Coordinates of C-alpha atoms (C1' of nucleotides) and ligand atoms in Angstrom, one line a residue:
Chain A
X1 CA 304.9 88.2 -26.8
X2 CA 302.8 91.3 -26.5
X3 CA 305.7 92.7 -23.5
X4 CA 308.2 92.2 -26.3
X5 CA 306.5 94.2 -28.6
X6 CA 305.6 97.0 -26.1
X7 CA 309.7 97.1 -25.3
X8 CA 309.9 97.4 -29.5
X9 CA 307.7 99.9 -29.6
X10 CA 308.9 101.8 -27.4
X11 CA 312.6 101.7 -28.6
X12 CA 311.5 102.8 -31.8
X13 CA 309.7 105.5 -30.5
X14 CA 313.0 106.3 -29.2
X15 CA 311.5 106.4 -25.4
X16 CA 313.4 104.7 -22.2
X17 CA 312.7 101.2 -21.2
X18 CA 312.3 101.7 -17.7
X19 CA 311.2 98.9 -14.9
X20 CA 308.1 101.1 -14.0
X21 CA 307.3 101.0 -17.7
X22 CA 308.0 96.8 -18.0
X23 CA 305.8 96.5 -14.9
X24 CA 302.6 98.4 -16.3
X25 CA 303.2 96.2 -19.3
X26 CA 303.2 93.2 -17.8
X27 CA 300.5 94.0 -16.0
X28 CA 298.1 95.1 -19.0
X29 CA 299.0 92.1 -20.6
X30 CA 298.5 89.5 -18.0
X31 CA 295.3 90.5 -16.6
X32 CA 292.4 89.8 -19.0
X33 CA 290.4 92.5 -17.4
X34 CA 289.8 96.1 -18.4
X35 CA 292.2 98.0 -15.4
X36 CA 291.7 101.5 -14.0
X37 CA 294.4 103.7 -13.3
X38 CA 294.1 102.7 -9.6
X39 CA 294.3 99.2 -10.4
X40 CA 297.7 99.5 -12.6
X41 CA 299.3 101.7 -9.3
X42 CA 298.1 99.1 -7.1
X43 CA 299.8 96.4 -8.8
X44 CA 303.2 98.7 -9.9
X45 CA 303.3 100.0 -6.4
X46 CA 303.4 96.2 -5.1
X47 CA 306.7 96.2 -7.2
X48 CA 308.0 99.9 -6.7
X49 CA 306.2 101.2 -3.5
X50 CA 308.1 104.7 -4.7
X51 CA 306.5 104.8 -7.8
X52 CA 304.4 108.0 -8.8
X53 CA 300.6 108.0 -9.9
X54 CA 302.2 110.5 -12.7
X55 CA 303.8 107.9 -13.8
X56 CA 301.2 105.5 -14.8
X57 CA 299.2 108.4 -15.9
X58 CA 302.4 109.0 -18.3
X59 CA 303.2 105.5 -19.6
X60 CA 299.2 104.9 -20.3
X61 CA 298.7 108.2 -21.7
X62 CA 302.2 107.2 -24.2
X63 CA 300.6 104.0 -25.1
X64 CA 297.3 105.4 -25.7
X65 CA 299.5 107.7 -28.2
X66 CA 300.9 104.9 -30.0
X67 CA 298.1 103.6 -29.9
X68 CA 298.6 99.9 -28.7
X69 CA 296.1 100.3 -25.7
X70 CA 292.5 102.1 -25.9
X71 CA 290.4 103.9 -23.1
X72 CA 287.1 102.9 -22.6
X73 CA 284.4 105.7 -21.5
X74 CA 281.5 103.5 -20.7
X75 CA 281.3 105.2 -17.4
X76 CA 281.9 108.6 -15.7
X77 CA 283.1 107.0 -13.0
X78 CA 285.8 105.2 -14.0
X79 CA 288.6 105.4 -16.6
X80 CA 288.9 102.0 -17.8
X81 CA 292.2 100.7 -19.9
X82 CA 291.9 98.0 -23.1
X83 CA 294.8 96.4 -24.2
X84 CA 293.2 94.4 -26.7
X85 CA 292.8 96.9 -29.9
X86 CA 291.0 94.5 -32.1
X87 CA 287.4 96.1 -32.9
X88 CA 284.8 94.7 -29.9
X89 CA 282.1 95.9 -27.8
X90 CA 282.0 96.2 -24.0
X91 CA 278.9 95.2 -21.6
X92 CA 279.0 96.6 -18.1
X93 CA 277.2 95.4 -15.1
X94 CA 276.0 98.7 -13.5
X95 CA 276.4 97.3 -10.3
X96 CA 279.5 95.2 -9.5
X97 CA 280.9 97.3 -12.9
X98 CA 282.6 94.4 -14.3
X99 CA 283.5 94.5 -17.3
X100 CA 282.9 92.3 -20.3
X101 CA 284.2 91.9 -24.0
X102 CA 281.7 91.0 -26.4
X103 CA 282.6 90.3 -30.0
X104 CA 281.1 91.9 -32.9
X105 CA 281.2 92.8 -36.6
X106 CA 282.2 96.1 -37.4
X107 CA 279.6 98.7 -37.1
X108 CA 280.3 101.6 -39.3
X109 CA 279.1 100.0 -42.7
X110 CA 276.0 99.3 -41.6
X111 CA 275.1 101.7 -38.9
X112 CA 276.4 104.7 -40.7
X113 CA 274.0 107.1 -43.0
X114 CA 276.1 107.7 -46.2
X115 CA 275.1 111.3 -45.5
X116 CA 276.7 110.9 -42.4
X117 CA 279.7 109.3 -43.7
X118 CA 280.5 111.7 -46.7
X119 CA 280.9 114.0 -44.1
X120 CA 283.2 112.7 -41.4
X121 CA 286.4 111.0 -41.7
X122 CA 285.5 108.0 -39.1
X123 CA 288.5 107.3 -36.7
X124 CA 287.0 104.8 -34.7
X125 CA 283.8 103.2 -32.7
X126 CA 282.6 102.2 -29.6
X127 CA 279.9 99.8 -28.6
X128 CA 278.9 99.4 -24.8
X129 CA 275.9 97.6 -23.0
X130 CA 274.7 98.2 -19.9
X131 CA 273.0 95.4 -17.8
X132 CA 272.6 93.7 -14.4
X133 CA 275.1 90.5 -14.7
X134 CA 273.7 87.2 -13.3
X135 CA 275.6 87.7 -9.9
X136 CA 273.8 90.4 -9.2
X137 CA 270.7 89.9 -10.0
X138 CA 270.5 87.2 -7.3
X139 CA 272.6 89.0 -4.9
X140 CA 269.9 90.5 -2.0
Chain B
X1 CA 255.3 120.2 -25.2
X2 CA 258.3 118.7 -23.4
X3 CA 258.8 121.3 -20.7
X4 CA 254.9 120.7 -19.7
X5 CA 255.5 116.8 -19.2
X6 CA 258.6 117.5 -17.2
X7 CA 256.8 119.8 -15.2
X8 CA 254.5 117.5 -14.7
X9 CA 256.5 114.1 -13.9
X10 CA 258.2 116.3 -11.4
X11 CA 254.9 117.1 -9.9
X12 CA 253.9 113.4 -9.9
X13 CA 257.1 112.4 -8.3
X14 CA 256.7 114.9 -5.4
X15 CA 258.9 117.0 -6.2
X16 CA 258.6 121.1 -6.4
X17 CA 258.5 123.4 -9.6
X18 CA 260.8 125.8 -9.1
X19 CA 261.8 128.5 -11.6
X20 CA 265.4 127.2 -11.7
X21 CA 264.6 123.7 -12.2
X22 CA 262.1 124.8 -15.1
X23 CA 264.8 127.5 -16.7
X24 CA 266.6 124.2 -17.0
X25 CA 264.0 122.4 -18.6
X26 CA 263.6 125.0 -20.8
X27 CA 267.4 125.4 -22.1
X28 CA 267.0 121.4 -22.4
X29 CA 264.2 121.2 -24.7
X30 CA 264.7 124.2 -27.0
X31 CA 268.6 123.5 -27.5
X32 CA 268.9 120.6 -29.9
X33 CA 272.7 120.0 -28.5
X34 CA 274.1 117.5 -26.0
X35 CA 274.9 120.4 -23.5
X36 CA 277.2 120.1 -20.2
X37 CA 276.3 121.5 -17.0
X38 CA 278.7 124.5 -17.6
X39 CA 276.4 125.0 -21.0
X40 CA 273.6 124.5 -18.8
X41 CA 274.7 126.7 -15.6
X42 CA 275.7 129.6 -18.1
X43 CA 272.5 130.0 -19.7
X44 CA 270.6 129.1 -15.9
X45 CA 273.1 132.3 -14.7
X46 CA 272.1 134.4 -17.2
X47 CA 268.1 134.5 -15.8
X48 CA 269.0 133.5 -12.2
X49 CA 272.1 135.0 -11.4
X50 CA 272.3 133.8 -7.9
X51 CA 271.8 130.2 -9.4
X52 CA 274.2 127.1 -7.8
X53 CA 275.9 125.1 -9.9
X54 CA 274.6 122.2 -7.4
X55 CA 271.5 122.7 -8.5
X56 CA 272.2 122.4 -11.4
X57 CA 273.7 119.1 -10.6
X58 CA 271.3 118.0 -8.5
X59 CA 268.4 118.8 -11.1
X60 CA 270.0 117.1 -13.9
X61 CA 270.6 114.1 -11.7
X62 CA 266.9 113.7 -10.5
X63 CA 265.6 113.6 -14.1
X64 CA 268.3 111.3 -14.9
X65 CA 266.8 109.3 -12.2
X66 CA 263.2 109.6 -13.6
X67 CA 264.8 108.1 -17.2
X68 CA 264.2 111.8 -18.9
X69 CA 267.5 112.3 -19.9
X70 CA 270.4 110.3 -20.6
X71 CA 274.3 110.7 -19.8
X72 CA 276.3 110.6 -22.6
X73 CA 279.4 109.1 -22.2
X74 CA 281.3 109.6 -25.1
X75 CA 284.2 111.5 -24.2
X76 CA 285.9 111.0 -20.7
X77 CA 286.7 115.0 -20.8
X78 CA 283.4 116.4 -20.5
X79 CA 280.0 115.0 -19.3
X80 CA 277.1 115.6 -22.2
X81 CA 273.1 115.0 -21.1
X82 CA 270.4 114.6 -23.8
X83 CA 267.1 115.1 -23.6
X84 CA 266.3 112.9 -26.4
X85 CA 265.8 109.5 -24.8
X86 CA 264.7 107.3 -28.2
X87 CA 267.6 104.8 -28.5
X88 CA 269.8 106.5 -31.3
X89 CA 273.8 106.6 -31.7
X90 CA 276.1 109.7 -31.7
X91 CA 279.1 111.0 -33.8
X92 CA 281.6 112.8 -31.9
X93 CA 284.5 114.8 -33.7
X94 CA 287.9 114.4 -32.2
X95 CA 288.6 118.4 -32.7
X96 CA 285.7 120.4 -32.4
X97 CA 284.0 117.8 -29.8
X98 CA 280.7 118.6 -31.7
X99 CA 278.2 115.4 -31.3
X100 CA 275.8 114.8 -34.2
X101 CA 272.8 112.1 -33.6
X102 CA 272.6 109.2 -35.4
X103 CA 269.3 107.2 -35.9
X104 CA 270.2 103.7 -36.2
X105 CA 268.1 100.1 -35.3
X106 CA 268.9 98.4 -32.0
X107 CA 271.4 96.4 -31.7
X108 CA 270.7 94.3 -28.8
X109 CA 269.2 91.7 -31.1
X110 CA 272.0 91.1 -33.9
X111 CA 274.7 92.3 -31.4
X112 CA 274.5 90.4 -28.4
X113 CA 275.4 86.8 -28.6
X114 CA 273.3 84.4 -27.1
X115 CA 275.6 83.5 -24.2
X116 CA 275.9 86.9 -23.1
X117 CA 272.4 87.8 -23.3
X118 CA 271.5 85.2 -21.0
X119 CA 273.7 86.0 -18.5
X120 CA 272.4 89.8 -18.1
X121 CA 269.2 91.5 -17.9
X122 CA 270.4 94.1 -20.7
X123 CA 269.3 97.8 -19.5
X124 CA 271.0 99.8 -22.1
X125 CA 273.1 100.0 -25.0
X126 CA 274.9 103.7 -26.2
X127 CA 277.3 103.6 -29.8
X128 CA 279.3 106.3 -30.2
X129 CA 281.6 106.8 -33.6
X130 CA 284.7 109.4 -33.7
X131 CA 285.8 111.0 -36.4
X132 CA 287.2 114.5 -38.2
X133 CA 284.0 116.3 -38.9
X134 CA 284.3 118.5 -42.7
X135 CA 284.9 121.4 -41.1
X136 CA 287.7 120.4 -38.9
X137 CA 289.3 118.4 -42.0
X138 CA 289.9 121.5 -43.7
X139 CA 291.1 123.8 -41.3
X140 CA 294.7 124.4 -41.1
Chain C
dT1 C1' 333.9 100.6 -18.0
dT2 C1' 333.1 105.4 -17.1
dT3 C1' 331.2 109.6 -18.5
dT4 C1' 327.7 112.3 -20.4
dT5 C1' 323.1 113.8 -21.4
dA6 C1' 318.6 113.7 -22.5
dT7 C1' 314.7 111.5 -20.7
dA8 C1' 312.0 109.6 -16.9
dT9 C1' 310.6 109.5 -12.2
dT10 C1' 309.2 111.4 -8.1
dA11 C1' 307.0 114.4 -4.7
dA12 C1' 304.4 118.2 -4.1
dA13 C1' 301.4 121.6 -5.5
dA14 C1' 297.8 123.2 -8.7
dT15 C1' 293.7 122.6 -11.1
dG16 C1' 289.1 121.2 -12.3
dA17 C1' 285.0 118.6 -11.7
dT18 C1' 281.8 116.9 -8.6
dT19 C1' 279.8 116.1 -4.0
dA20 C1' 278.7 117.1 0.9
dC21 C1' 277.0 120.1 4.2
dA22 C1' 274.5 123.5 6.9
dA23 C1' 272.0 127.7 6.9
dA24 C1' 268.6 130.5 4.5
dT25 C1' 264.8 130.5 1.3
dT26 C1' 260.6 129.1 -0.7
dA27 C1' 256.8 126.1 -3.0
dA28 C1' 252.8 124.4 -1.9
dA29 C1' 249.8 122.2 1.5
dA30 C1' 246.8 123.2 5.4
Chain D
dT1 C1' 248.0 133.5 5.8
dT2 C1' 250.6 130.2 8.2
dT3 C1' 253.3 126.2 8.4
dT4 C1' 256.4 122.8 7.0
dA5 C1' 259.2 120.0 4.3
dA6 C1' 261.8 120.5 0.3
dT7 C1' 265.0 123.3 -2.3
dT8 C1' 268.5 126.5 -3.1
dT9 C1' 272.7 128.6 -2.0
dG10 C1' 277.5 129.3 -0.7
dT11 C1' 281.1 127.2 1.1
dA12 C1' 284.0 123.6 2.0
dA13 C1' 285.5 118.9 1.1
dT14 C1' 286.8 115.3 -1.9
dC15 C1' 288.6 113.0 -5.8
dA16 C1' 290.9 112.5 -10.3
dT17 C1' 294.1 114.4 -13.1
dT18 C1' 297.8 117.7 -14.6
dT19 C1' 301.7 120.6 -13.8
dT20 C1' 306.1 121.7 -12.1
dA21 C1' 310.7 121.4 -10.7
dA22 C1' 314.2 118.8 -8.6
dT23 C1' 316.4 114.3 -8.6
dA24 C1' 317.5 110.0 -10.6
dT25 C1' 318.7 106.9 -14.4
dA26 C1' 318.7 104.5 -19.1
dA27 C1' 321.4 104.3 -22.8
dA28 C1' 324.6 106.5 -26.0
dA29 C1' 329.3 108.1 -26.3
dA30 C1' 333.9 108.0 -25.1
Ligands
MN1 MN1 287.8 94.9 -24.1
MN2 MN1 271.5 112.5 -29.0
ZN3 ZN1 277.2 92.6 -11.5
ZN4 ZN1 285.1 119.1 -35.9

DNA sequence: TTTTTATATTAAAATGATTACAAATTAAAA
DNA sequence: TTTTAATTTGTAATCATTTTAATATAAAAA
């Protein structure tokens, strides 16, 4: 299960498996949804009401680092958190901000000049749309 | 020229020409970058030296409003605008957080699946790709 | 199990970016 | 030129994130 592998991961990293840490895990992996910060302290501090923001800030920032969780910029606003790493674009509803996975083929053979490409060593890719969801557009 | 049309949605929208708000239209349209508002306040200082950054701020945000510029969103560190409004893609490098434009087809079409497409009134799409520019490859 | 130690957590303060506000200034209409 | 509403400015407030140092603890060693 994705918790197991977090706990593995960080073992071999040679970090501390801490209940704070277990909690933000479980809680990436359970909700399907793309969390803020806020969100992940809501839910930890449900669990631990002494737990630190610096800590989530910590444990997300470590995972970003090993790379099993991604941060998605499609707005200013917000920092959102992806735990799903597999290659996919994002639509937002610039109202309600919800966020949405949408699946895709890779973009960087196709979308990318060779004249671009000879000269970068591409790392990664993100796709995001920006709409009014079907909620919303009947909301008042 | 670009600065004249600004000049004159601005005028069309009710809104004053003032020499700040055109010294910012000017470092817009003659700097082929994705500036911030601390590029954009520094050059702004250098002519107005009593300038606000909340002008600044406010000006940028009005002609995001009117759709002349566009928020890029590629980085969560730093807030980019570009005057260039055509739909195109950007290439940011991790290092030197240099953005290059990319001119690539919309993806609305061939990207968005059906089901989603009917559920949103799509307003926007942005791609952004990451990667190690040449320069920054080399460097020690 | 107990001890040890390096790492993690916490609380508080510092930083940095952005926004809000009220007083002074000014573009542009009359 | 006068008037007025919009804009600019300077300051303070807010909000997100980072830093710091003291305390607590996971996990290795004894
Ligand atoms: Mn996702
Ligand atoms: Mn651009
Ligand atoms: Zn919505
Ligand atoms: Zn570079």
């Amino acid at each position: 299960m994705q918790i197991e592998r977090m706990i593995r991961r960080f073992r071999e990293a040679g970090l501390k498996i801490t209940p704070q840490r277990v909690a933000i895990f479980e809680y990436l992996y359970t909700t399907s949804s793309h969390p803020t910060v806020d969100d992940i302290y809501a839910y930890i501090a449900g669990r631990f009401p002494s737990v630190s923001l610096t800590t989530v800030y910590n444990t997300l920032q470590t995972m970003v680092g090993l790379g099993e969780i991604e941060e998605i910029a499609i707005s200013h606003e917000r920092r959102n958190f992806d735990p799903d790493t597999r290659p996919h674009a994002h639509i937002m509803c610039v109202r309600c901000k919800r966020i949405e996975d949408i699946y895709t083929d890779d973009l960087s053979e196709n979308c990318l000049p060779e004249s671009v490409r000879k000269r970068y060593r591409i790392l990664g890719q993100r796709i995001y749309f920006y709409g009014l969801c079907s909620r919303c557009t009947t909301e008042k």
